[in-house]
PDB file of C-alpha atoms in Angstrom:
ATOM      1  CA  UNK A 105     197.527 163.128  35.997  1.00  0.00           C
ATOM      2  CA  UNK A 106     194.261 164.047  37.561  1.00  0.00           C
ATOM      3  CA  UNK A 107     192.457 161.395  39.587  1.00  0.00           C
ATOM      4  CA  UNK A 108     189.293 160.091  37.902  1.00  0.00           C
ATOM      5  CA  UNK A 109     186.090 160.669  39.839  1.00  0.00           C
ATOM      6  CA  UNK A 110     184.600 157.770  41.635  1.00  0.00           C
ATOM      7  CA  UNK A 111     181.175 156.345  40.920  1.00  0.00           C
ATOM      8  CA  UNK A 112     179.519 157.891  44.036  1.00  0.00           C
ATOM      9  CA  UNK A 113     181.001 161.290  43.111  1.00  0.00           C
ATOM     10  CA  UNK A 114     179.663 160.932  39.515  1.00  0.00           C
ATOM     11  CA  UNK A 115     176.290 159.913  40.952  1.00  0.00           C
ATOM     12  CA  UNK A 116     176.118 162.930  43.239  1.00  0.00           C
ATOM     13  CA  UNK A 117     176.933 165.191  40.367  1.00  0.00           C
ATOM     14  CA  UNK A 118     174.287 163.689  38.184  1.00  0.00           C
ATOM     15  CA  UNK A 119     171.705 163.957  40.908  1.00  0.00           C
ATOM     16  CA  UNK A 120     172.549 167.643  41.527  1.00  0.00           C
ATOM     17  CA  UNK A 121     172.292 168.487  37.884  1.00  0.00           C
ATOM     18  CA  UNK A 122     168.897 166.661  37.634  1.00  0.00           C
ATOM     19  CA  UNK A 123     167.665 168.629  40.696  1.00  0.00           C
ATOM     20  CA  UNK A 124     168.971 171.922  39.197  1.00  0.00           C
ATOM     21  CA  UNK A 125     167.019 171.288  35.982  1.00  0.00           C
ATOM     22  CA  UNK A 126     163.932 170.272  37.822  1.00  0.00           C
ATOM     23  CA  UNK A 127     163.998 173.278  39.942  1.00  0.00           C
ATOM     24  CA  UNK A 128     164.387 175.519  36.837  1.00  0.00           C
ATOM     25  CA  UNK A 129     161.408 173.758  35.252  1.00  0.00           C
ATOM     26  CA  UNK A 130     159.209 174.557  38.294  1.00  0.00           C
ATOM     27  CA  UNK A 131     160.205 178.292  38.036  1.00  0.00           C
ATOM     28  CA  UNK A 132     159.626 178.392  34.301  1.00  0.00           C
ATOM     29  CA  UNK A 133     156.210 176.455  34.494  1.00  0.00           C
ATOM     30  CA  UNK A 134     155.081 178.886  37.336  1.00  0.00           C
ATOM     31  CA  UNK A 135     156.107 181.922  35.311  1.00  0.00           C
ATOM     32  CA  UNK A 136     155.040 180.990  31.827  1.00  0.00           C
ATOM     33  CA  UNK A 137     152.713 178.067  32.159  1.00  0.00           C
ATOM     34  CA  UNK A 138     153.122 174.693  30.620  1.00  0.00           C
ATOM     35  CA  UNK A 139     152.145 175.787  27.100  1.00  0.00           C
ATOM     36  CA  UNK A 140     154.470 178.858  27.225  1.00  0.00           C
ATOM     37  CA  UNK A 141     157.442 176.888  28.568  1.00  0.00           C
ATOM     38  CA  UNK A 142     160.146 175.641  26.178  1.00  0.00           C
ATOM     39  CA  UNK A 143     163.005 173.335  26.897  1.00  0.00           C
ATOM     40  CA  UNK A 144     165.327 176.147  25.912  1.00  0.00           C
ATOM     41  CA  UNK A 145     163.748 178.329  28.716  1.00  0.00           C
ATOM     42  CA  UNK A 146     164.460 175.555  31.230  1.00  0.00           C
ATOM     43  CA  UNK A 147     168.064 175.203  30.034  1.00  0.00           C
ATOM     44  CA  UNK A 148     168.601 178.935  30.307  1.00  0.00           C
ATOM     45  CA  UNK A 149     167.066 179.116  33.861  1.00  0.00           C
ATOM     46  CA  UNK A 150     169.175 176.080  34.982  1.00  0.00           C
ATOM     47  CA  UNK A 151     172.375 177.563  33.428  1.00  0.00           C
ATOM     48  CA  UNK A 152     173.029 174.332  31.413  1.00  0.00           C
ATOM     49  CA  UNK A 153     173.324 173.451  27.737  1.00  0.00           C
ATOM     50  CA  UNK A 154     170.104 172.896  25.788  1.00  0.00           C
ATOM     51  CA  UNK A 155     170.985 169.243  25.066  1.00  0.00           C
ATOM     52  CA  UNK A 156     171.727 168.397  28.731  1.00  0.00           C
ATOM     53  CA  UNK A 157     168.107 168.805  29.625  1.00  0.00           C
ATOM     54  CA  UNK A 158     167.270 165.946  27.198  1.00  0.00           C
ATOM     55  CA  UNK A 159     169.953 163.834  28.943  1.00  0.00           C
ATOM     56  CA  UNK A 160     167.751 163.726  32.005  1.00  0.00           C
ATOM     57  CA  UNK A 161     164.187 164.298  30.692  1.00  0.00           C
ATOM     58  CA  UNK A 162     163.001 163.061  27.326  1.00  0.00           C
ATOM     59  CA  UNK A 163     160.584 166.020  26.802  1.00  0.00           C
ATOM     60  CA  UNK A 164     158.495 168.662  28.530  1.00  0.00           C
ATOM     61  CA  UNK A 165     155.795 166.247  29.564  1.00  0.00           C
ATOM     62  CA  UNK A 166     158.220 164.175  31.444  1.00  0.00           C
ATOM     63  CA  UNK A 167     159.412 167.282  33.282  1.00  0.00           C
ATOM     64  CA  UNK A 168     155.973 168.206  34.285  1.00  0.00           C
ATOM     65  CA  UNK A 169     155.225 164.680  35.407  1.00  0.00           C
ATOM     66  CA  UNK A 170     158.419 164.645  37.576  1.00  0.00           C
ATOM     67  CA  UNK A 171     157.437 167.882  39.235  1.00  0.00           C
ATOM     68  CA  UNK A 172     154.129 166.430  40.132  1.00  0.00           C
ATOM     69  CA  UNK A 173     155.489 163.191  41.322  1.00  0.00           C
ATOM     70  CA  UNK A 174     158.157 164.978  43.474  1.00  0.00           C
ATOM     71  CA  UNK A 175     155.755 167.527  44.981  1.00  0.00           C
ATOM     72  CA  UNK A 176     152.811 165.321  45.446  1.00  0.00           C
ATOM     73  CA  UNK A 177     154.662 162.336  46.941  1.00  0.00           C
ATOM     74  CA  UNK A 178     156.083 164.552  49.698  1.00  0.00           C
ATOM     75  CA  UNK A 179     152.595 165.927  50.444  1.00  0.00           C
ATOM     76  CA  UNK A 180     151.057 162.484  50.539  1.00  0.00           C
ATOM     77  CA  UNK A 181     153.758 161.196  52.915  1.00  0.00           C
ATOM     78  CA  UNK A 182     153.161 164.071  55.332  1.00  0.00           C
ATOM     79  CA  UNK A 183     149.388 163.881  55.103  1.00  0.00           C
ATOM     80  CA  UNK A 184     149.512 159.998  55.663  1.00  0.00           C
ATOM     81  CA  UNK A 185     151.573 160.564  58.782  1.00  0.00           C
ATOM     82  CA  UNK A 186     148.906 162.951  60.167  1.00  0.00           C
ATOM     83  CA  UNK A 187     145.963 160.830  59.234  1.00  0.00           C
ATOM     84  CA  UNK A 188     147.300 157.633  60.714  1.00  0.00           C
ATOM     85  CA  UNK A 189     148.575 159.274  63.875  1.00  0.00           C
ATOM     86  CA  UNK A 190     146.892 159.166  67.327  1.00  0.00           C
ATOM     87  CA  UNK A 191     144.792 162.092  68.475  1.00  0.00           C
ATOM     88  CA  UNK A 192     141.382 163.728  68.036  1.00  0.00           C
ATOM     89  CA  UNK A 193     139.988 164.617  64.619  1.00  0.00           C
ATOM     90  CA  UNK A 194     140.146 168.330  65.360  1.00  0.00           C
ATOM     91  CA  UNK A 195     143.945 168.125  65.768  1.00  0.00           C
ATOM     92  CA  UNK A 196     144.326 166.015  62.659  1.00  0.00           C
ATOM     93  CA  UNK A 197     142.322 168.237  60.335  1.00  0.00           C
ATOM     94  CA  UNK A 198     144.239 171.323  61.487  1.00  0.00           C
ATOM     95  CA  UNK A 199     147.611 169.575  61.089  1.00  0.00           C
ATOM     96  CA  UNK A 200     146.588 168.548  57.461  1.00  0.00           C
ATOM     97  CA  UNK A 201     145.785 172.171  56.710  1.00  0.00           C
ATOM     98  CA  UNK A 202     149.207 173.067  58.298  1.00  0.00           C
ATOM     99  CA  UNK A 203     150.961 170.621  55.886  1.00  0.00           C
ATOM    100  CA  UNK A 204     149.297 172.178  52.807  1.00  0.00           C
ATOM    101  CA  UNK A 205     149.912 175.808  53.801  1.00  0.00           C
ATOM    102  CA  UNK A 206     153.485 175.075  54.959  1.00  0.00           C
ATOM    103  CA  UNK A 207     154.250 173.587  51.520  1.00  0.00           C
ATOM    104  CA  UNK A 208     153.005 176.837  49.975  1.00  0.00           C
ATOM    105  CA  UNK A 209     154.884 178.982  52.329  1.00  0.00           C
ATOM    106  CA  UNK A 210     158.163 177.087  51.645  1.00  0.00           C
ATOM    107  CA  UNK A 211     157.762 176.798  47.836  1.00  0.00           C
ATOM    108  CA  UNK A 212     154.844 178.792  46.477  1.00  0.00           C
ATOM    109  CA  UNK A 213     155.950 178.349  42.878  1.00  0.00           C
ATOM    110  CA  UNK A 214     155.822 174.589  43.120  1.00  0.00           C
ATOM    111  CA  UNK A 215     152.376 174.715  44.619  1.00  0.00           C
ATOM    112  CA  UNK A 216     151.308 177.093  41.912  1.00  0.00           C
ATOM    113  CA  UNK A 217     152.420 174.529  39.294  1.00  0.00           C
ATOM    114  CA  UNK A 218     150.521 171.705  41.068  1.00  0.00           C
ATOM    115  CA  UNK A 219     147.271 173.601  41.193  1.00  0.00           C
ATOM    116  CA  UNK A 220     147.180 175.617  37.958  1.00  0.00           C
ATOM    117  CA  UNK A 221     149.329 173.481  35.525  1.00  0.00           C
ATOM    118  CA  UNK A 222     148.421 169.997  36.863  1.00  0.00           C
ATOM    119  CA  UNK A 223     145.206 169.882  38.824  1.00  0.00           C
ATOM    120  CA  UNK A 224     143.277 172.331  36.605  1.00  0.00           C
ATOM    121  CA  UNK A 225     144.935 172.547  33.303  1.00  0.00           C
ATOM    122  CA  UNK A 226     144.432 170.182  30.258  1.00  0.00           C
ATOM    123  CA  UNK A 227     148.229 169.719  30.375  1.00  0.00           C
ATOM    124  CA  UNK A 228     147.677 167.752  33.639  1.00  0.00           C
ATOM    125  CA  UNK A 229     145.751 165.107  31.716  1.00  0.00           C
ATOM    126  CA  UNK A 230     149.124 163.823  30.613  1.00  0.00           C
ATOM    127  CA  UNK A 231     149.751 162.689  34.185  1.00  0.00           C
ATOM    128  CA  UNK A 232     147.950 160.002  36.118  1.00  0.00           C
ATOM    129  CA  UNK A 233     146.583 162.746  38.446  1.00  0.00           C
ATOM    130  CA  UNK A 234     143.146 161.005  38.995  1.00  0.00           C
ATOM    131  CA  UNK A 235     144.687 158.077  40.733  1.00  0.00           C
ATOM    132  CA  UNK A 236     146.858 160.421  42.899  1.00  0.00           C
ATOM    133  CA  UNK A 237     143.965 162.616  43.898  1.00  0.00           C
ATOM    134  CA  UNK A 238     141.737 159.560  44.735  1.00  0.00           C
ATOM    135  CA  UNK A 239     144.515 158.088  46.868  1.00  0.00           C
ATOM    136  CA  UNK A 240     144.614 161.089  49.112  1.00  0.00           C
ATOM    137  CA  UNK A 241     140.930 161.346  49.441  1.00  0.00           C
ATOM    138  CA  UNK A 242     140.634 157.657  50.364  1.00  0.00           C
ATOM    139  CA  UNK A 243     143.475 158.007  52.812  1.00  0.00           C
ATOM    140  CA  UNK A 244     141.757 160.769  54.764  1.00  0.00           C
ATOM    141  CA  UNK A 245     138.370 159.014  54.395  1.00  0.00           C
ATOM    142  CA  UNK A 246     139.765 156.337  56.605  1.00  0.00           C
ATOM    143  CA  UNK A 247     140.640 159.017  59.137  1.00  0.00           C
ATOM    144  CA  UNK A 248     137.022 160.209  59.078  1.00  0.00           C
ATOM    145  CA  UNK A 249     135.639 156.650  59.347  1.00  0.00           C
ATOM    146  CA  UNK A 250     137.590 156.109  62.544  1.00  0.00           C
ATOM    147  CA  UNK A 251     136.471 159.429  63.892  1.00  0.00           C
ATOM    148  CA  UNK A 252     132.819 158.489  63.188  1.00  0.00           C
ATOM    149  CA  UNK A 253     133.220 155.131  64.926  1.00  0.00           C
ATOM    150  CA  UNK A 254     134.743 157.081  67.907  1.00  0.00           C
ATOM    151  CA  UNK A 255     131.618 159.273  68.062  1.00  0.00           C
ATOM    152  CA  UNK A 256     133.475 162.518  66.914  1.00  0.00           C
ATOM    153  CA  UNK A 257     131.692 162.895  63.674  1.00  0.00           C
ATOM    154  CA  UNK A 258     127.988 163.600  63.071  1.00  0.00           C
ATOM    155  CA  UNK A 259     126.181 160.357  62.204  1.00  0.00           C
ATOM    156  CA  UNK A 260     124.892 161.795  58.916  1.00  0.00           C
ATOM    157  CA  UNK A 261     128.380 162.696  57.558  1.00  0.00           C
ATOM    158  CA  UNK A 262     129.778 160.538  54.791  1.00  0.00           C
ATOM    159  CA  UNK A 263     133.492 160.000  55.491  1.00  0.00           C
ATOM    160  CA  UNK A 264     134.442 159.907  51.699  1.00  0.00           C
ATOM    161  CA  UNK A 265     132.569 163.097  50.980  1.00  0.00           C
ATOM    162  CA  UNK A 266     133.970 164.793  54.072  1.00  0.00           C
ATOM    163  CA  UNK A 267     137.449 163.946  52.749  1.00  0.00           C
ATOM    164  CA  UNK A 268     136.731 165.459  49.427  1.00  0.00           C
ATOM    165  CA  UNK A 269     135.304 168.597  50.981  1.00  0.00           C
ATOM    166  CA  UNK A 270     138.367 169.046  53.204  1.00  0.00           C
ATOM    167  CA  UNK A 271     140.840 168.867  50.323  1.00  0.00           C
ATOM    168  CA  UNK A 272     138.542 170.959  48.116  1.00  0.00           C
ATOM    169  CA  UNK A 273     138.479 173.695  50.787  1.00  0.00           C
ATOM    170  CA  UNK A 274     142.283 173.628  51.158  1.00  0.00           C
ATOM    171  CA  UNK A 275     142.839 173.674  47.430  1.00  0.00           C
ATOM    172  CA  UNK A 276     140.479 176.653  46.990  1.00  0.00           C
ATOM    173  CA  UNK A 277     142.137 178.482  49.896  1.00  0.00           C
ATOM    174  CA  UNK A 278     145.502 178.061  48.277  1.00  0.00           C
ATOM    175  CA  UNK A 279     144.110 179.046  44.903  1.00  0.00           C
ATOM    176  CA  UNK A 280     143.239 182.443  46.391  1.00  0.00           C
ATOM    177  CA  UNK A 281     146.898 183.036  47.214  1.00  0.00           C
ATOM    178  CA  UNK A 282     148.204 181.469  43.848  1.00  0.00           C
ATOM    179  CA  UNK A 283     146.073 183.727  41.687  1.00  0.00           C
ATOM    180  CA  UNK A 284     146.814 186.790  43.714  1.00  0.00           C
ATOM    181  CA  UNK A 285     143.401 187.329  45.377  1.00  0.00           C
ATOM    182  CA  UNK A 286     145.215 187.183  48.767  1.00  0.00           C
ATOM    183  CA  UNK A 287     148.763 188.481  49.601  1.00  0.00           C
ATOM    184  CA  UNK A 288     151.028 185.493  49.702  1.00  0.00           C
ATOM    185  CA  UNK A 289     153.681 187.638  51.395  1.00  0.00           C
ATOM    186  CA  UNK A 290     151.465 188.284  54.358  1.00  0.00           C
ATOM    187  CA  UNK A 291     152.269 185.645  56.969  1.00  0.00           C
ATOM    188  CA  UNK A 292     149.346 186.588  59.215  1.00  0.00           C
ATOM    189  CA  UNK A 293     146.937 186.178  56.265  1.00  0.00           C
ATOM    190  CA  UNK A 294     148.309 182.837  55.506  1.00  0.00           C
ATOM    191  CA  UNK A 295     147.851 181.683  59.188  1.00  0.00           C
ATOM    192  CA  UNK A 296     144.339 183.192  59.175  1.00  0.00           C
ATOM    193  CA  UNK A 297     143.275 181.433  56.014  1.00  0.00           C
ATOM    194  CA  UNK A 298     144.609 178.083  57.182  1.00  0.00           C
ATOM    195  CA  UNK A 299     142.794 178.311  60.509  1.00  0.00           C
ATOM    196  CA  UNK A 300     139.514 179.595  58.977  1.00  0.00           C
ATOM    197  CA  UNK A 301     139.378 176.695  56.561  1.00  0.00           C
ATOM    198  CA  UNK A 302     140.018 174.196  59.352  1.00  0.00           C
ATOM    199  CA  UNK A 303     137.531 175.777  61.745  1.00  0.00           C
ATOM    200  CA  UNK A 304     134.775 176.266  59.149  1.00  0.00           C
ATOM    201  CA  UNK A 305     135.120 172.572  58.039  1.00  0.00           C
ATOM    202  CA  UNK A 306     135.069 171.220  61.598  1.00  0.00           C
ATOM    203  CA  UNK A 307     132.033 173.222  62.510  1.00  0.00           C
ATOM    204  CA  UNK A 308     130.216 171.440  59.768  1.00  0.00           C
ATOM    205  CA  UNK A 309     131.195 167.863  60.462  1.00  0.00           C
ATOM    206  CA  UNK A 310     131.745 167.460  64.064  1.00  0.00           C
ATOM    207  CA  UNK A 311     129.188 166.147  66.473  1.00  0.00           C
ATOM    208  CA  UNK A 312     128.230 169.320  68.391  1.00  0.00           C
ATOM    209  CA  UNK A 313     130.478 171.581  66.352  1.00  0.00           C
ATOM    210  CA  UNK A 314     134.220 172.178  66.705  1.00  0.00           C
ATOM    211  CA  UNK A 315     133.866 174.042  70.012  1.00  0.00           C
ATOM    212  CA  UNK A 316     132.778 170.901  71.784  1.00  0.00           C
ATOM    213  CA  UNK A 317     136.147 169.225  71.036  1.00  0.00           C
ATOM    214  CA  UNK A 318     138.594 172.023  71.149  1.00  0.00           C
ATOM    215  CA  UNK A 319     138.980 175.829  71.550  1.00  0.00           C
ATOM    216  CA  UNK A 320     138.674 177.591  68.204  1.00  0.00           C
ATOM    217  CA  UNK A 321     141.873 179.100  66.862  1.00  0.00           C
ATOM    218  CA  UNK A 322     142.428 182.757  67.933  1.00  0.00           C
ATOM    219  CA  UNK A 323     143.649 185.071  65.275  1.00  0.00           C
ATOM    220  CA  UNK A 324     145.399 188.339  65.580  1.00  0.00           C
ATOM    221  CA  UNK A 325     143.072 191.248  65.211  1.00  0.00           C
ATOM    222  CA  UNK A 326     139.967 189.124  65.437  1.00  0.00           C
ATOM    223  CA  UNK A 327     137.122 190.736  67.309  1.00  0.00           C
ATOM    224  CA  UNK A 328     134.925 188.678  69.637  1.00  0.00           C
ATOM    225  CA  UNK A 329     131.634 189.966  70.909  1.00  0.00           C
ATOM    226  CA  UNK A 330     131.225 189.434  74.622  1.00  0.00           C
ATOM    227  CA  UNK A 331     128.399 187.175  75.613  1.00  0.00           C
ATOM    228  CA  UNK A 332     125.150 188.776  76.510  1.00  0.00           C
ATOM    229  CA  UNK A 333     124.646 189.187  80.316  1.00  0.00           C
ATOM    230  CA  UNK A 334     121.953 187.096  81.722  1.00  0.00           C
ATOM    231  CA  UNK A 335     118.917 189.139  82.897  1.00  0.00           C
ATOM    232  CA  UNK A 336     117.750 188.551  86.428  1.00  0.00           C
ATOM    233  CA  UNK A 337     114.974 186.043  86.676  1.00  0.00           C
ATOM    234  CA  UNK A 338     116.087 184.334  83.441  1.00  0.00           C
ATOM    235  CA  UNK A 339     113.503 181.626  83.728  1.00  0.00           C
ATOM    236  CA  UNK A 340     110.756 184.146  83.589  1.00  0.00           C
ATOM    237  CA  UNK A 341     109.061 184.858  80.129  1.00  0.00           C
ATOM    238  CA  UNK A 342     110.593 187.542  78.114  1.00  0.00           C
ATOM    239  CA  UNK A 343     107.207 189.238  77.624  1.00  0.00           C
ATOM    240  CA  UNK A 344     104.515 189.430  80.182  1.00  0.00           C
ATOM    241  CA  UNK A 345     100.866 190.017  79.434  1.00  0.00           C
ATOM    242  CA  UNK A 346      99.458 193.279  80.883  1.00  0.00           C
ATOM    243  CA  UNK A 347      97.276 192.694  83.764  1.00  0.00           C
ATOM    244  CA  UNK A 348      93.598 193.315  83.174  1.00  0.00           C
ATOM    245  CA  UNK A 349      92.359 196.600  84.557  1.00  0.00           C
ATOM    246  CA  UNK A 350      90.466 196.379  87.798  1.00  0.00           C
ATOM    247  CA  UNK A 351      86.715 196.757  87.474  1.00  0.00           C
ATOM    248  CA  UNK A 352      85.508 200.065  88.702  1.00  0.00           C
ATOM    249  CA  UNK A 353      82.629 200.199  91.176  1.00  0.00           C
ATOM    250  CA  UNK A 354      79.479 201.610  89.644  1.00  0.00           C
ATOM    251  CA  UNK A 355      78.674 205.297  90.532  1.00  0.00           C
ATOM    252  CA  UNK A 356      75.804 205.930  92.857  1.00  0.00           C
ATOM    253  CA  UNK A 357      73.170 208.330  91.481  1.00  0.00           C
TER     254      UNK A 357
END
């Protein structure tokens, strides 16, 4: 007689099946969208029986919610680790952009679902996305508050708005790749977009601009104009008034 499987083995198998179904749901949501996706599509993608999907998820809404919770919780954990770490604001902002773009590089379809089917679609209203988005903005707002207290941030910058602008810029940058405006297969383009978003944001909020805190990121193929050479006698005015003509002596008759 065959040996019965132990509880840990059964638990592992259950967990693997659930992950397989969830992965299939991400792929179908990314390909067909929430409204075009059917449970039968998910079952076919996962290679499981139609009824087995309902064993783990009660409906399509729960599938979408689980996709969001899984992907978003991972991003929040990594962003929190950066925001609460030691170091200058320049470094933290660039690392947060790194976290977001690395998530897209590793799993572009999951990020596509998060942006198009949850953040921007009416289907996302079924999920408590507002609380989740507010949490990440407040988290990084604390980072900007500490930077302001340390004298890194311009005194007129509001930390909460700065946080919203940072994540808004990152989201729009990723959207360009998600909707095909930029080539997601181009690793150089991904790096350039990530650096440009961080640099543009930092130049707007830092006291004295990003260049006062760190060297701007250098990108392959970027052209830099050489600084204009100083003219001799730099302190002299650029334009000089013409000297008045000397008076001529009157002619004798």
